[in-house]
Short mmCIF file of C-alpha atoms in Angstrom, two decimals:
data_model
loop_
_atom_site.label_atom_id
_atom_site.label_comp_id
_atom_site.label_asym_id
_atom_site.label_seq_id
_atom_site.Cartn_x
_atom_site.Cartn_y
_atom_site.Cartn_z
CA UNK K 2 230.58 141.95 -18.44
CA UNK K 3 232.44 143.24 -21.04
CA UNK K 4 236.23 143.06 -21.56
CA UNK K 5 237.89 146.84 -21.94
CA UNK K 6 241.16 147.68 -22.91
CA UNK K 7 242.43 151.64 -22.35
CA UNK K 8 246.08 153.03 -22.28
CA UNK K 9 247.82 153.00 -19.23
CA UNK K 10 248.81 156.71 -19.50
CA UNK K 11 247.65 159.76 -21.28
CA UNK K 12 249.03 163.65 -21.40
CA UNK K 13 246.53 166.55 -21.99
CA UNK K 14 247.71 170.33 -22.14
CA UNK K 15 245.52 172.71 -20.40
CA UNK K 16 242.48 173.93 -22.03
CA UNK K 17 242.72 171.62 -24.73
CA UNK K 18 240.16 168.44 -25.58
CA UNK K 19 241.28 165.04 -24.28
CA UNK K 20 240.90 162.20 -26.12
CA UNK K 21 240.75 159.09 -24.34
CA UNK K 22 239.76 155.93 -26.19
CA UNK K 23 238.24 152.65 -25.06
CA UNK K 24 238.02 148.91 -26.86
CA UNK K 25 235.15 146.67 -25.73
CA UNK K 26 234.60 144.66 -28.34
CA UNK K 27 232.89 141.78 -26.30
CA UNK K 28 230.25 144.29 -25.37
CA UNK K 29 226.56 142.91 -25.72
CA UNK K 30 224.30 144.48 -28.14
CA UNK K 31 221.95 145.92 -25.06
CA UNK K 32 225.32 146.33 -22.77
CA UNK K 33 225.60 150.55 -21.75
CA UNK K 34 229.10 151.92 -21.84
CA UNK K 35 230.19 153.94 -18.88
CA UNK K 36 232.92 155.80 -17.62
CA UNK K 37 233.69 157.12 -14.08
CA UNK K 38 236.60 158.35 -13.05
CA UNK K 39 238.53 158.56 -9.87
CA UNK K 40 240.65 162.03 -8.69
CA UNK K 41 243.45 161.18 -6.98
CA UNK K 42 242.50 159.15 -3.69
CA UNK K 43 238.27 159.95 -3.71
CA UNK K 44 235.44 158.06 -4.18
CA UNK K 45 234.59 157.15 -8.54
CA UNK K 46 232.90 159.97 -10.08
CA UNK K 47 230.33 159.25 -12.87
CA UNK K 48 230.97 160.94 -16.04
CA UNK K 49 229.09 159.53 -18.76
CA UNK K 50 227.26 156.61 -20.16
CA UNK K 51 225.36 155.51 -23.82
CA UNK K 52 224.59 152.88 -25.97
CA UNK K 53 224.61 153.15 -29.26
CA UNK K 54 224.65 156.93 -30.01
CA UNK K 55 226.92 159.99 -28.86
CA UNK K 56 226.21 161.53 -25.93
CA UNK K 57 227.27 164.82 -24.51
CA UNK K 58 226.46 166.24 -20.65
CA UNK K 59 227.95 169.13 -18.97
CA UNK K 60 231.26 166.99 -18.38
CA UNK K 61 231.90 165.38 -21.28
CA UNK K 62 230.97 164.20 -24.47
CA UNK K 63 231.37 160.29 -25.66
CA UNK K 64 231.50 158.92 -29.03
CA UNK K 65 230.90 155.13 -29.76
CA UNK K 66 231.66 153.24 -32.88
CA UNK K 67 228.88 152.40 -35.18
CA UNK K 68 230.00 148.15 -34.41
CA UNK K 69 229.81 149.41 -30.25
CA UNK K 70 233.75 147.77 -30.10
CA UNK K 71 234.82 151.30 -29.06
CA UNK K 72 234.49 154.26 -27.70
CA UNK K 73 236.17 157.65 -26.83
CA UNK K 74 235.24 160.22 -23.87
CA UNK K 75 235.87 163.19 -24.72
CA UNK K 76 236.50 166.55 -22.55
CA UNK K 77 236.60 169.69 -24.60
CA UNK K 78 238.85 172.06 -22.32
CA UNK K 79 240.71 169.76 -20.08
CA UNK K 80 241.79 171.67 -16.86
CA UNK K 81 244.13 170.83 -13.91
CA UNK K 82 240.87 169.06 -11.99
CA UNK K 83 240.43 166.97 -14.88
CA UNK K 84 243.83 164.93 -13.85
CA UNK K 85 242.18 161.38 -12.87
CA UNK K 86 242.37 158.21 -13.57
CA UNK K 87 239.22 157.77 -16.25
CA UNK K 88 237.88 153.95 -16.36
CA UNK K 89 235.46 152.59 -19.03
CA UNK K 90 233.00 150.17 -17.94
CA UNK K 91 230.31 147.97 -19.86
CA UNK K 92 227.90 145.90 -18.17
CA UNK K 93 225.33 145.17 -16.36
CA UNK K 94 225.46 146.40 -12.30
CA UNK K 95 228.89 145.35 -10.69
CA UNK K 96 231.19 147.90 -11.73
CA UNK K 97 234.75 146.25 -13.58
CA UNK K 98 237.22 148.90 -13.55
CA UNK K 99 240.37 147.24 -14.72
CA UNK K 100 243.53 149.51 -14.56
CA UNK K 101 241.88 152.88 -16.51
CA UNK K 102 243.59 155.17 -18.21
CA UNK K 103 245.62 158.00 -16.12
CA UNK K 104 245.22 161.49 -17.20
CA UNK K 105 247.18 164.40 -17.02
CA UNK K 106 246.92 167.71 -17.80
CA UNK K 107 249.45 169.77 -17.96
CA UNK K 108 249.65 173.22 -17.11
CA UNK Z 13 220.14 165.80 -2.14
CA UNK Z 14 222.73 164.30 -0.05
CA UNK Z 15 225.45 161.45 -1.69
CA UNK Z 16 226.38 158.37 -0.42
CA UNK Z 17 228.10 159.06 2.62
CA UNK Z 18 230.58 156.33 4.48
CA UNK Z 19 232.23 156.28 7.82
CA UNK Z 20 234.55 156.20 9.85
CA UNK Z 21 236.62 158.24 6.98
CA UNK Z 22 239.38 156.03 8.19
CA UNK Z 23 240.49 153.15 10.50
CA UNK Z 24 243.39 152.02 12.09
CA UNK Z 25 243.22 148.81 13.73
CA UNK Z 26 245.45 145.79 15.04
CA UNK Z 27 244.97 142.10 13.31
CA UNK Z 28 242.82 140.26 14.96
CA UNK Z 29 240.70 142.84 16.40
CA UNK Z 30 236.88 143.75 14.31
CA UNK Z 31 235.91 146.52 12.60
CA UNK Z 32 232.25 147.96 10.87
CA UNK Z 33 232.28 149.61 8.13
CA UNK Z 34 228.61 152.03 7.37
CA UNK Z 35 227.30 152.93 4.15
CA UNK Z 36 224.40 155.39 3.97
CA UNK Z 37 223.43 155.42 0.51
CA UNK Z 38 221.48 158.01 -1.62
CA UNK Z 39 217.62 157.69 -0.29
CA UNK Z 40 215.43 155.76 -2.27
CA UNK Z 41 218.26 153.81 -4.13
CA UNK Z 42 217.58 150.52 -4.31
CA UNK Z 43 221.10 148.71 -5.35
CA UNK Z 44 224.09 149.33 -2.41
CA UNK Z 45 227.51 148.24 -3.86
CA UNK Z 46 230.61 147.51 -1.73
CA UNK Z 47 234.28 147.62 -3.80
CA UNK Z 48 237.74 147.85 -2.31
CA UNK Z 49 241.06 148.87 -3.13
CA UNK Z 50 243.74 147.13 -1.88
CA UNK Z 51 247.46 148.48 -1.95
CA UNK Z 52 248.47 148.73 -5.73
CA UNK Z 53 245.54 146.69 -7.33
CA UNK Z 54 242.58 147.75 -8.72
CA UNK Z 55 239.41 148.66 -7.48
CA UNK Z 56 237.35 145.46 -7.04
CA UNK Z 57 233.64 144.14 -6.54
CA UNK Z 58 232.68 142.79 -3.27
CA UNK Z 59 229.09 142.50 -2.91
CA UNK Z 60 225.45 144.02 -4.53
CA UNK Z 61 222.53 144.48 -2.30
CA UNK Z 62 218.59 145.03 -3.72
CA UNK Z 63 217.08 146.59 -0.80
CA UNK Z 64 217.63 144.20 1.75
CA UNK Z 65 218.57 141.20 0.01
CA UNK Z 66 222.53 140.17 -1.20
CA UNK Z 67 222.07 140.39 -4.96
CA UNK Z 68 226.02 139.01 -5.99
CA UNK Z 69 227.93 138.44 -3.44
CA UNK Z 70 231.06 136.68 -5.24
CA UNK Z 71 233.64 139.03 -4.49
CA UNK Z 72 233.63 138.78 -0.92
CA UNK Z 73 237.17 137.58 -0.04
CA UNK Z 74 236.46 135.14 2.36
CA UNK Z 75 234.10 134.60 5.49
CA UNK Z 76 235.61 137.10 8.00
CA UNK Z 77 233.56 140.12 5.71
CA UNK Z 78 229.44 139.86 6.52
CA UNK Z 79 227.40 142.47 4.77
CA UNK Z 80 224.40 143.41 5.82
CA UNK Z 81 221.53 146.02 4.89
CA UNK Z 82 218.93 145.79 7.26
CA UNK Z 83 215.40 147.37 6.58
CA UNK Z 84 217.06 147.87 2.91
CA UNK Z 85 218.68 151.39 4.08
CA UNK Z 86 221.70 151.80 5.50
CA UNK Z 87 224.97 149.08 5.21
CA UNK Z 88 227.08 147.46 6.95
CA UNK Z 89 230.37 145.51 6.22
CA UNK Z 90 231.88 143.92 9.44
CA UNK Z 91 235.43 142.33 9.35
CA UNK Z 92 235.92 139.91 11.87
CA UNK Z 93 238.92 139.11 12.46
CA UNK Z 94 241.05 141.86 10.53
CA UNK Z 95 243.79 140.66 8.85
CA UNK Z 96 247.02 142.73 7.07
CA UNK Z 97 246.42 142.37 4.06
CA UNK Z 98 242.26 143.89 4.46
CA UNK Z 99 244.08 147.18 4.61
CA UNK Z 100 242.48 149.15 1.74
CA UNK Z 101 240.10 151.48 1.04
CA UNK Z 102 236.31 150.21 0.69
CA UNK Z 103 233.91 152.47 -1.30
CA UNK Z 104 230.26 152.02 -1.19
CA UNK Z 105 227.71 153.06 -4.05
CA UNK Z 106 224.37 152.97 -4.78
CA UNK Z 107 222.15 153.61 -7.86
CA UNK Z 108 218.36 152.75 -8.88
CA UNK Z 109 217.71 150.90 -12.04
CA UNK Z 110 215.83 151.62 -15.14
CA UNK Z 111 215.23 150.97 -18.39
CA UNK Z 112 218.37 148.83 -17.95
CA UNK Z 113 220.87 151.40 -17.18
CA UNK Z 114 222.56 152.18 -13.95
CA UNK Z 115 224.35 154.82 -13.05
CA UNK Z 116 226.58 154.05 -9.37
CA UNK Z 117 227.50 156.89 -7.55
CA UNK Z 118 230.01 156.08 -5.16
CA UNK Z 119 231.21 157.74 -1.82
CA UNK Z 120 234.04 159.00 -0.34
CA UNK Z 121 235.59 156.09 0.95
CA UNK Z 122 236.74 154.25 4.26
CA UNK Z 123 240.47 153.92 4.56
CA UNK Z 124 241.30 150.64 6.91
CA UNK Z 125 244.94 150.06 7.95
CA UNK Z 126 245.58 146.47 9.60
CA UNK Z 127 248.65 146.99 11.80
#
């Protein structure tokens, strides 16, 4: 599975986009990139996944690098719900979730 | 269509006593995932089932956890005997493959306290 790296800590203001980048520049050429992301003590949530182009759902939108080494989720009008710890994932089944980044948004 | 569901919500038992953890996962889902939390570490793989069959089992912490999916449905994760430090919350998920991709959904959780 592919290493990630994320910061520890981000700070979003209400109603604006966060930002939240990723580094997996291990990740195999046919390795997906996901991200979940878990609200305060509940089960992961899925948010997102792709491969080598961007993708956008009704959560979120996620841009990868052109070399796959990166990525950044993107949510376009955070709001208060949105404060979670968001985890980036590549790989194949098991799930690594490593320490994720934790995002708030601020009123 | 109903999620992965998980119960008891929450546990408290006493160290060396058992306890079974269930895992109902979305039907028709093939893969069934256990992970747990432990206090102030990150959320970790235990095992991966295929229907019926133990996929990965290498995070399993030792042999007082046995998994087991009978009939490929539901799950069950027995601890036997508990110990302190298995206090944690253990999430189950489940997915069904294709075209290489997987997408786990997870459920709510069981929260175990080993007094």
């Amino acid at each position: 599975d592919a290493k990630t790296t994320q910061p520890t800590s981000m700070d979003c203001a209400e109603g604006r986009a966060a930002n939240l980048p990723c580094n997996h520049s291990t990740i195999s050429g046919n390795e997906y990139v996901y991200w979940y992301r878990q609200i305060h003590s509940q089960g992961p949530q899925y948010i997102i996944h792709g491969l080598k182009n961007n993708e956008t759902n009704e959560m979120a939108s996620l841009i990868i690098t052109e070399d796959r080494k990166s990525s950044t989720l993107i949510l376009p009008h955070a709001t208060l719900r949105d404060t979670a710890v968001y985890y980036c994932t590549g790989g194949y089944q098991k799930v690594t979730f490593g320490t994720g980044t934790k995002l708030q948004v601020i009123p | 269509e109903a999620g992965v569901t998980q119960f008891p919500s929450h546990s408290v038992i006493e160290k060396g006593q058992t306890v079974t953890l269930r895992c109902d996962p979305i039907s028709g889902h093939d893969n069934l995932y256990w992970y747990r939390r432990v206090m102030g570490k990150e959320i970790k793989f235990l095992l991966h089932f295929v229907k019926e069959s133990k996929q990965d089992e290498s995070g399993m912490p030792n042999n007082r956890f046995l998994a087991e999916r009978t009939g490929g449905t539901y799950s069950t994760l027995k601890v036997q005997p508990a110990e302190l430090e298995d206090s944690g919350v253990y999430f189950c998920a489940s997915s069904q493959t294709w075209s290489g991709r997987e997408t786990q959904y997870f459920g709510p959780g069981t929260r175990l306290l080993v007094l």
